[in-house]
Structure formats: structure tokens, C-alpha cells
Coordinates of C-alpha atoms and ligand atoms in Angstrom, one line a residue:
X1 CA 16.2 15.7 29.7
X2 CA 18.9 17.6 27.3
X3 CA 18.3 20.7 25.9
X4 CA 14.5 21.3 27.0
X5 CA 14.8 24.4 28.1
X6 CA 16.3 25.7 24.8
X7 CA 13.5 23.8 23.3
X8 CA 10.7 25.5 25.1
X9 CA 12.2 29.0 24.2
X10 CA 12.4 28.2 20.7
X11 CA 8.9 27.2 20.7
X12 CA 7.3 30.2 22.4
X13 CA 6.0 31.5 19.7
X14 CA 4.8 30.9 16.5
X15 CA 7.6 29.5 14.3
X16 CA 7.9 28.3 10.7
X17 CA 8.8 24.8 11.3
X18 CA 10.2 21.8 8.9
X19 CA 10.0 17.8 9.6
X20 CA 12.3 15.6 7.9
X21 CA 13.2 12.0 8.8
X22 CA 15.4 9.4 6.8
X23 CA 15.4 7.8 3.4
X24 CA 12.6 5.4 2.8
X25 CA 10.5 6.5 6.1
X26 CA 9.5 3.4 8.9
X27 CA 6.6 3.7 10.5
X28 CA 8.8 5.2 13.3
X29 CA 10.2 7.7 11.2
X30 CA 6.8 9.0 9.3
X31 CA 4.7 8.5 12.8
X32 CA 7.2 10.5 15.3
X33 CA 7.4 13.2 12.2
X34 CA 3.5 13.4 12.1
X35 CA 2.8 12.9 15.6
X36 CA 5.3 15.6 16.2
X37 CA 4.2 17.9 13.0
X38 CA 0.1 16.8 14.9
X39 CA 1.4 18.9 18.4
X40 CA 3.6 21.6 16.8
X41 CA 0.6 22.7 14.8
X42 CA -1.8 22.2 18.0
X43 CA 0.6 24.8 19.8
X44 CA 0.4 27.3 16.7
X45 CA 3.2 26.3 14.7
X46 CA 2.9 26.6 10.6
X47 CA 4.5 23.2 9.9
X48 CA 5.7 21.2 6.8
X49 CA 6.9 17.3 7.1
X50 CA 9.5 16.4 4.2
X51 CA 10.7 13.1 3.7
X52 CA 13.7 12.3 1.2
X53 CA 11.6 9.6 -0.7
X54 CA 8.2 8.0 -1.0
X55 CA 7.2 5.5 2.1
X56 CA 5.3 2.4 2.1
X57 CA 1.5 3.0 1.5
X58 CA 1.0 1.2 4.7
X59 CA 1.4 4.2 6.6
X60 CA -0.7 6.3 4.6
X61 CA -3.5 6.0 7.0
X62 CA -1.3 8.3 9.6
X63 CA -3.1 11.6 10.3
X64 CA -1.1 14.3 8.3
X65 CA 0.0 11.7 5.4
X66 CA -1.6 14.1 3.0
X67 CA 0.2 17.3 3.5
X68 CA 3.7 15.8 3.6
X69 CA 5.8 17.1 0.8
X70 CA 7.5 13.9 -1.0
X71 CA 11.5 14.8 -2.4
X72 CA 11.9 14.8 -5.5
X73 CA 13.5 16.4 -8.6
X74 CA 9.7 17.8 -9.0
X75 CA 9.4 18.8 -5.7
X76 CA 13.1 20.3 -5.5
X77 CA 12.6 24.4 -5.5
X78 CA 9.7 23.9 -3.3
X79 CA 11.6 21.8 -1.0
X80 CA 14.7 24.0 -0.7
X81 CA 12.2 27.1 -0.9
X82 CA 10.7 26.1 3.0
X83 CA 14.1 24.7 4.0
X84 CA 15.6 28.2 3.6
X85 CA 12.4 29.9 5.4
X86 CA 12.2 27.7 8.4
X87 CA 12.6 29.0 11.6
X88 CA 13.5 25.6 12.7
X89 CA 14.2 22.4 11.6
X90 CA 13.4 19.0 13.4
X91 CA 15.2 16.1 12.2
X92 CA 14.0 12.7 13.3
X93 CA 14.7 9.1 13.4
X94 CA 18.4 9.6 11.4
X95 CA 21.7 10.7 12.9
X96 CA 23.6 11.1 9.7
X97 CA 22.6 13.8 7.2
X98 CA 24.0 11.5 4.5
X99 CA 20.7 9.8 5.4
X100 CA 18.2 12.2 3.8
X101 CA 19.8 12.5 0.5
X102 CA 19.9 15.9 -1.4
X103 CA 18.3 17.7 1.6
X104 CA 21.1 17.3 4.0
X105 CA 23.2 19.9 2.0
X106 CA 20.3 22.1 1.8
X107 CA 20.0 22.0 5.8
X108 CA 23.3 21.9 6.3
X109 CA 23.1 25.8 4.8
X110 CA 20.1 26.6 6.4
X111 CA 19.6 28.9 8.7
X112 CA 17.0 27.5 10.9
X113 CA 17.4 25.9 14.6
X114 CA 18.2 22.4 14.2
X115 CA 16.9 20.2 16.7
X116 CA 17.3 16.1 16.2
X117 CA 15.3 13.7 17.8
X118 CA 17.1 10.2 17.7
X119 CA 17.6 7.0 19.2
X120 CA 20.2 5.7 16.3
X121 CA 24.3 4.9 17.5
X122 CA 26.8 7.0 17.2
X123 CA 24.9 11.0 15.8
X124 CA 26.9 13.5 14.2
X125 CA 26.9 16.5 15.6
X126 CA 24.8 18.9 13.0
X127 CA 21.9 20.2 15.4
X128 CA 21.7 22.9 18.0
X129 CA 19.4 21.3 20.1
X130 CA 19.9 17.4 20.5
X131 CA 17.4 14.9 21.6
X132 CA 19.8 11.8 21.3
X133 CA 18.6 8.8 23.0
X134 CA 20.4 5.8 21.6
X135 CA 18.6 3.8 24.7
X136 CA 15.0 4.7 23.3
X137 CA 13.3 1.6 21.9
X138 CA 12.0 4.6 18.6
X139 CA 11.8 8.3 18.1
X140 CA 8.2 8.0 18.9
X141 CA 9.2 7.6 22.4
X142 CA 11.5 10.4 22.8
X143 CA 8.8 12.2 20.7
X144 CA 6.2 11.5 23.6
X145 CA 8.3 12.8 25.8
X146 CA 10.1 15.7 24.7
X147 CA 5.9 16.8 24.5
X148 CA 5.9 15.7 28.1
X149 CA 8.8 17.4 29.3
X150 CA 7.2 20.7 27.5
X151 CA 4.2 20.0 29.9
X152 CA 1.8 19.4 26.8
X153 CA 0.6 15.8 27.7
X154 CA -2.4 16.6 27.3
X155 CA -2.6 17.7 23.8
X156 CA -1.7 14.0 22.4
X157 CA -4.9 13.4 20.6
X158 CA -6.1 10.0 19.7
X159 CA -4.5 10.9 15.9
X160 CA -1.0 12.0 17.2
X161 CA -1.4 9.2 19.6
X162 CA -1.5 6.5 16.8
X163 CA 1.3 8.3 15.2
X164 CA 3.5 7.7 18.3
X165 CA 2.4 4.4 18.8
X166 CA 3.0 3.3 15.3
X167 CA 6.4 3.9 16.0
X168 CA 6.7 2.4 19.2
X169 CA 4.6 -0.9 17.9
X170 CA 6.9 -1.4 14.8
X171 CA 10.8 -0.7 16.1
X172 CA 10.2 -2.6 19.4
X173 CA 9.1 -5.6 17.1
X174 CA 5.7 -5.5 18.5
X175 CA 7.0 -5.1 22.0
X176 CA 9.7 -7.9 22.5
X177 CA 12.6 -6.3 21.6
X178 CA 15.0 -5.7 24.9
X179 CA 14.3 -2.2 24.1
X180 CA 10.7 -2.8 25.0
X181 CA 10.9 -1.2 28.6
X182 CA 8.7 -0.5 31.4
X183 CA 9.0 3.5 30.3
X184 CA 7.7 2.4 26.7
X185 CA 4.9 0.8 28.1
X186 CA 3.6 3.2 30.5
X187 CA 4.0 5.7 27.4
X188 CA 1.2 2.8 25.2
X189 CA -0.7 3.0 29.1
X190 CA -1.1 6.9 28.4
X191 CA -1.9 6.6 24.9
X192 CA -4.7 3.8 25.3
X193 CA -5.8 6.3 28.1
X194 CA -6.9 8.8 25.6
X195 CA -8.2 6.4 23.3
X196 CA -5.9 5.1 20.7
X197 CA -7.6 1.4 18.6
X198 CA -4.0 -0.5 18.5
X199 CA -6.0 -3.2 17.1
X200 CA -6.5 -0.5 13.5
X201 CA -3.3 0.6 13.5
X202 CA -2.1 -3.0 14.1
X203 CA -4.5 -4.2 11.5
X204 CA -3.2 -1.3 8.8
X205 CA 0.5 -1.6 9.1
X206 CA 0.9 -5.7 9.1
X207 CA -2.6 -6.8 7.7
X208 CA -2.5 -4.6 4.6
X209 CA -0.6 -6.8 2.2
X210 CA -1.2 -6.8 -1.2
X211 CA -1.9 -10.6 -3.4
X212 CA 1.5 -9.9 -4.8
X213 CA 2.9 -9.2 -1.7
X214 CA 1.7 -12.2 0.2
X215 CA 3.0 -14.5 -3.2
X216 CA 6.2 -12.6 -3.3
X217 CA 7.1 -13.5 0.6
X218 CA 5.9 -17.0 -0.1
X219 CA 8.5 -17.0 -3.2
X220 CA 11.5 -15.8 -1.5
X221 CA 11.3 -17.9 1.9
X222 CA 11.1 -21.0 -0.5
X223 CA 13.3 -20.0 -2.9
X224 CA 15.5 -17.5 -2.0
X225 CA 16.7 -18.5 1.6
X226 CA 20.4 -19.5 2.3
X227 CA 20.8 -20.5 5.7
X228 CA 25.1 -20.8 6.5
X229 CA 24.9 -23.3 9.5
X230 CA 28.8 -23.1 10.3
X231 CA 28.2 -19.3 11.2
X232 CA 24.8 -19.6 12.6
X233 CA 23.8 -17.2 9.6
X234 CA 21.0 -17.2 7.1
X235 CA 20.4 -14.4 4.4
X236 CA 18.0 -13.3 1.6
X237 CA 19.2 -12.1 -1.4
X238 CA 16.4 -10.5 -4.2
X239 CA 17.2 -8.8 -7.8
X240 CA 15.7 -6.6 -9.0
X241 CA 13.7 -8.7 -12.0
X242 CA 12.3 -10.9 -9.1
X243 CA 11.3 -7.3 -8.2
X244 CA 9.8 -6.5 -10.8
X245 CA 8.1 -9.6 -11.6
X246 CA 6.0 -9.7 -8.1
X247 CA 5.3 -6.0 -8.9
X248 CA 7.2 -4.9 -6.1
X249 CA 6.3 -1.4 -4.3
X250 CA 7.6 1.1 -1.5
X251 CA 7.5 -1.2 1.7
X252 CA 6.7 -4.5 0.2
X253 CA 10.4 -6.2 1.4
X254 CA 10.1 -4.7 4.7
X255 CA 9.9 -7.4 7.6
X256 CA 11.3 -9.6 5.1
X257 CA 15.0 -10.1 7.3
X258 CA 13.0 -11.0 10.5
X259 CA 12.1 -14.5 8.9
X260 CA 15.7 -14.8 7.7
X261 CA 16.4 -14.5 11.7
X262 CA 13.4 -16.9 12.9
X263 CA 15.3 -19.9 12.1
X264 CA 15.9 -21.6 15.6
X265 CA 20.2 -21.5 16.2
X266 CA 20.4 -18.1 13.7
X267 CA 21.9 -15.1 15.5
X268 CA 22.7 -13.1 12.2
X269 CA 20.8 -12.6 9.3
X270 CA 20.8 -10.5 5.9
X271 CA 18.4 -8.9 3.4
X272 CA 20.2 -8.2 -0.4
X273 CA 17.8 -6.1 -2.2
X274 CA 19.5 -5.4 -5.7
X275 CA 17.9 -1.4 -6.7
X276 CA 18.9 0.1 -9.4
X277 CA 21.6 2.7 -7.6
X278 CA 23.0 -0.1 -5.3
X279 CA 22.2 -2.8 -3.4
X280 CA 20.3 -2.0 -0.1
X281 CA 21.1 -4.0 2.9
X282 CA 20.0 -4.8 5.9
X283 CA 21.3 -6.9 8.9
X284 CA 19.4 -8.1 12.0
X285 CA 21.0 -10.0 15.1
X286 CA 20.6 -11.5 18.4
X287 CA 22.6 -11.2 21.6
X288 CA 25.9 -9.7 21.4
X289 CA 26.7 -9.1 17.4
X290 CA 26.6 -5.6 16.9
X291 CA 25.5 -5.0 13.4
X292 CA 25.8 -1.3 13.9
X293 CA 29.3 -1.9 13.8
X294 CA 29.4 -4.5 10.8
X295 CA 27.4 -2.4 8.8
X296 CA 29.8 0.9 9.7
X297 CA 32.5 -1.3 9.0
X298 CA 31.7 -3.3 5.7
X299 CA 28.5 -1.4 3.9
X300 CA 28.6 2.3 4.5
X301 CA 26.1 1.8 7.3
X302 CA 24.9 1.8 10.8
X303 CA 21.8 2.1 12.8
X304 CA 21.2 0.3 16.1
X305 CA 23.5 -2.7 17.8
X306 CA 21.1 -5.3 16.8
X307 CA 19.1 -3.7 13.6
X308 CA 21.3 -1.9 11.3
X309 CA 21.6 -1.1 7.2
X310 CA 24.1 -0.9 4.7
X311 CA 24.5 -0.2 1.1
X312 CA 26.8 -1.5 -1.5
X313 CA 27.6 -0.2 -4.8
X314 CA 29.5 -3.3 -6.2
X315 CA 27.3 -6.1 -7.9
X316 CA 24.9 -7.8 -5.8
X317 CA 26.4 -11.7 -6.7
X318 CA 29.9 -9.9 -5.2
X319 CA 28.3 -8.3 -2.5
X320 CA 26.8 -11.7 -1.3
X321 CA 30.3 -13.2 -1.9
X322 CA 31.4 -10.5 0.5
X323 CA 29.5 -10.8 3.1
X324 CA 29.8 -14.5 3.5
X325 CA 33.9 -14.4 3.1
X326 CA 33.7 -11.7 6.2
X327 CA 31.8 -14.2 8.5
X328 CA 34.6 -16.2 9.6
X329 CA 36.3 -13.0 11.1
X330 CA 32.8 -13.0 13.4
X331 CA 33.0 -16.8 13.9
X332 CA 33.8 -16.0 17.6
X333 CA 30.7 -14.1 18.2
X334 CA 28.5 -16.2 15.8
X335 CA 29.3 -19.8 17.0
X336 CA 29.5 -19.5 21.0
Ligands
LIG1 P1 16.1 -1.4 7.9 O1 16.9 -2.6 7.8 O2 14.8 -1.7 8.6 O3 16.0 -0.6 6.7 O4 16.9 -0.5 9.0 C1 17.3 -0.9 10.2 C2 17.9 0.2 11.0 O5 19.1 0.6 10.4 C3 17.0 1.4 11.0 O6 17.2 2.0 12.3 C4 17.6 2.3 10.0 O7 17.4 3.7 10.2 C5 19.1 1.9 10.0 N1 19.6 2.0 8.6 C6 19.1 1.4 7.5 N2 19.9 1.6 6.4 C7 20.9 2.4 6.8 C8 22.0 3.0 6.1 O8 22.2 2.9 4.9 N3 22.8 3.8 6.9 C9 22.6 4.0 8.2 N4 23.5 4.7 8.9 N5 21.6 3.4 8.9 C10 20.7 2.6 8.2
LIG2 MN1 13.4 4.4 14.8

């Protein structure tokens, strides 16, 4: 493993220590930043977890949830107050620090050790210690065994534990993604060892909807589903009244491109979700179609070859107008 050795000298003794992880956590992001924050503070470490925005109040159950610090204007002097003081700095689950909004400039300056943990394409090069792993099915992983490779296996509780496997559980797709590997489930082996209840934090991240939640998914798959047969494509696209008339919170549209790719012959599929800054895209794919590279390439995006995001800042009626004049240029790809 890279950069281990630096790792374990930065660690050896008590350290100030910031979390921060992208825009809009996952359960990948938030759990590998509290299962992380869960060890560091095990070992000694006074540590704070950061994220850019809220997260989805299905992950609130995570050990730690109450002591993260939420970026806001509010929170702003506090937040570049501990970024300034920390020894070091983890970032996790991003590889761009255009990803964490306002606080990448505020790391950027800081003085602290930067250390990234990240499995997304293509990182910049902004840390001093890099745990880049772009084969890792989620952070989580590379998480589990960064505290491996520190010899500290045995301090992954049954709460850090969950953390880890939250993340592992949600970006492998509930294990059948090709990233889902024989390492990743030897990692869940360990995990169940010490006594993690997948079946709670199963329960609490997909069996947690809301009535308006549940009404809004039925609303958009019968309404608000175009399926492009000629390119094998089939998008979503949802304004922001429809929004607002299902009462639409933090974490309530995630999941919802996965049906958009369920159809049987689909190999690309698109979520539109009209905010009020922009429109927030993301793309899912099967086989070949990298939309790591469509979303670098059309939406000021990226992520992993076949789970990716975007964002577009012109209208969402052009944006969709966009995206399905660029399909022909995939047709290759998308039809054999
Ligand atoms: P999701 O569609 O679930 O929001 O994101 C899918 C993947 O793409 C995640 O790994 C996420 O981190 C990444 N991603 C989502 N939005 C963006 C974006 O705007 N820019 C970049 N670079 N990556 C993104
Ligand atoms: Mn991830």
C-alpha cells in the first residue's frame, strides 16, 4: 500500500484531525468519514468530520452523525476556524476539491497534512499522502484497510464496522457491481466477525422511505420516464415544482437513475434534477460506456467509469435537449 509508512508517522501521536468528504455525502462518503473519524479518535486523535452540505437523514443512524459539523454560511468561521488548526486533514470519497464547495479554498491554504482516501478516476494532485484506489469498489474499503495496514484491525468496533459496511453495501449496489470482489467480501467476512447486524443497516438506509417518498418514486417512473430505444437510453428528468410538491428532502431522489437503467436492452441512463443553482445530473451504465468520461466531457463532471455526475447551468428543458442530441456520437457504443 502507498504512503503507509508516512501515514503511521503522522499518526504517532496525538493530532488535531479534520474529515471532509464531497457535496451531498453517500453513504460511502459519510460512513468511511465516521468510521474513519470512530478509529482516529480510538487511537487518541481530537477529530472533527465536516461535510460541505447536509446528507440524507437516512444515514443519520451512523455512529458519530451527531458531532459532524454541517457547511454552511452559519457554520462558516467555525469551519475555517478547525480547518486552519488541523494538524491534518483527511479527505475522502472526492478527488476534485471543486467537489466540497467553499472549503476546498480554505484547505487548499491550510497548513495541515493532507491525506485523500479515494477510489474516484482521474485525482488531482492536492494531498501529501495519497490513498488513491480507483479499483476499490468505495472508500470504505480502502478505509478498512489503510486501518489494516496500520496494524489496528482490531479496533473496528461493531459502530465503525457499520460505518465501513454502509459504504461498501451502498457503492457496490448491494454487492453486484463488477467492483464487488473477493477482497470486499472478505473485508464484510471480518466485519460480520465482530458483530456488525447488516440486516439494520440494510433496513435503515433502503427501508426508511418516507409516504412522500414512496408516492414521489411511484410518480416519476409513471410519469416522468423517457426511454430512447434507438440508443438503448432511458432518462428521468424532475423540476424542481414536482420537487416541491412531493416535499422533496436531502436523499429522497437518490437510487432513482438505477430504475431508469433496469429496463431490459438499456445500457445508459440519466437522472435531471432541476435545483435551484443548476441542474444536477447523474448518469449510470453498463458494460463499456464510460460515463466518467461523458460526464468530464459534456457536464462539468466525473466519478467512476460506469457511475458518474454532472452539473449543468443552462435550463433543464436545454440540458435534456443536450444530452439526447449528443447520443448519436455514442451510437457505436450504445447499440452493439
Ligand atoms: P451520484 O449520481 O450518485 O450523485 O454520483 C455517482 C458518482 O459520481 C459518485 O461517485 C459521485 O461522487 C460522482 N459525482 C457525482 N456528481 C459529480 C460531479 O458533479 N462531479 C464529479 N467529478 N463527480 C461527481
Ligand atoms: Mn464512494
Amino acid at each position: 500500500m502507498q504512503q503507509i509508512n508516512a501515514l503511521k508517522e503522522l499518526l504517532e501521536s496525538p493530532k488535531k484531525i479534520m474529515i471532509t468528504t464531497h457535496h451531498k455525502p453517500d453513504a460511502d462518503a459519510l460512513g468511511s468519514s465516521l468510521g474513519l473519524a470512530g478509529y482516529l479518535k480510538k487511537k487518541g486523535h481530537q477529530v472533527q468530520v465536516i461535510t460541505p452540505s447536509d446528507y440524507p437523514s437516512f444515514l443519520n443512524w451512523m455512529s458519530g452523525n451527531e458531532e459532524v459539523l454541517v457547511y454552511s454560511q452559519k457554520t462558516d468561521a467555525q469551519a475555517q476556524q478547525i480547518i486552519r488548526e488541523a494538524d491534518a486533514i483527511f479527505c475522502l470519497d472526492f478527488s476534485a476539491l471543486s467537489r466540497i464547495n467553499e472549503l476546498g479554498q480554505y484547505i487548499e491554504q491550510a497548513s495541515g497534512t493532507k491525506v485523500l482516501i479515494d477510489h474516484h478516476l482521474q485525482p488531482e494532485d492536492f494531498a501529501d499522502i495519497m490513498f488513491s484506489d480507483t479499483n476499490a469498489a468505495a472508500t470504505a474499503e480502502i478505509v478498512y484497510e489503510v486501518i489494516r495496514e496500520l496494524g489496528d484491525e482490531a479496533l473496528v468496533d461493531v459502530a465503525i464496522g457499520e460505518c465501513l459496511y454502509a459504504g461498501i453495501m451502498t457503492d457496490t449496489g448491494s454487492f453486484r457491481h463488477s467492483s464487488t470482489t473477493r477482497n470486499v467480501h472478505m473485508i464484510i467476512a471480518d466485519l460480520l466477525h465482530n458483530g456488525i447486524d447488516i440486516c439494520k443497516v440494510h433496513r435503515n438506509i433502503y427501508d426508511s422511505y418516507s409516504e412522500s417518498r414512496l408516492r414521489f418514486l411511484g410518480y416519476v417512473l409513471k410519469d416522468k420516464l423517457t426511454v430512447v430505444r434507438e440508443f438503448n437510453t432511458a432518462f428521468i428528468a424532475v423540476t424542481s415544482e414536482e420537487l416541491k410538491a412531493y416535499d422533496s428532502q436531502t436523499g429522497d431522489t437518490e437510487g432513482l437513475v438505477n430504475f431508469a437503467l433496469s429496463i431490459e436492452g438499456v445500457r445508459f441512463a440519466a437522472l435531471f434534477i432541476e435545483r435551484q443553482e443548476a441542474v444536477k445530473i447523474s448518469f449510470r451504465s453498463v458494460g463499456d460506456i464510460s460515463v466518467n468520461e461523458f460526464a468530464r466531457a459534456h457536464f462539468n463532471g466525473g466519478g467512476h467509469k460506469n457511475a458518474a455526475g454532472g452539473i449543468s447551468y443552462i435550463p433543464l428543458n436545454e440540458t435534456i435537449n443536450k444530452f439526447v442530441s449528443l447520443l448519436p456520437q455514442y451510437a457505436e457504443q450504445l447499440v452493439n
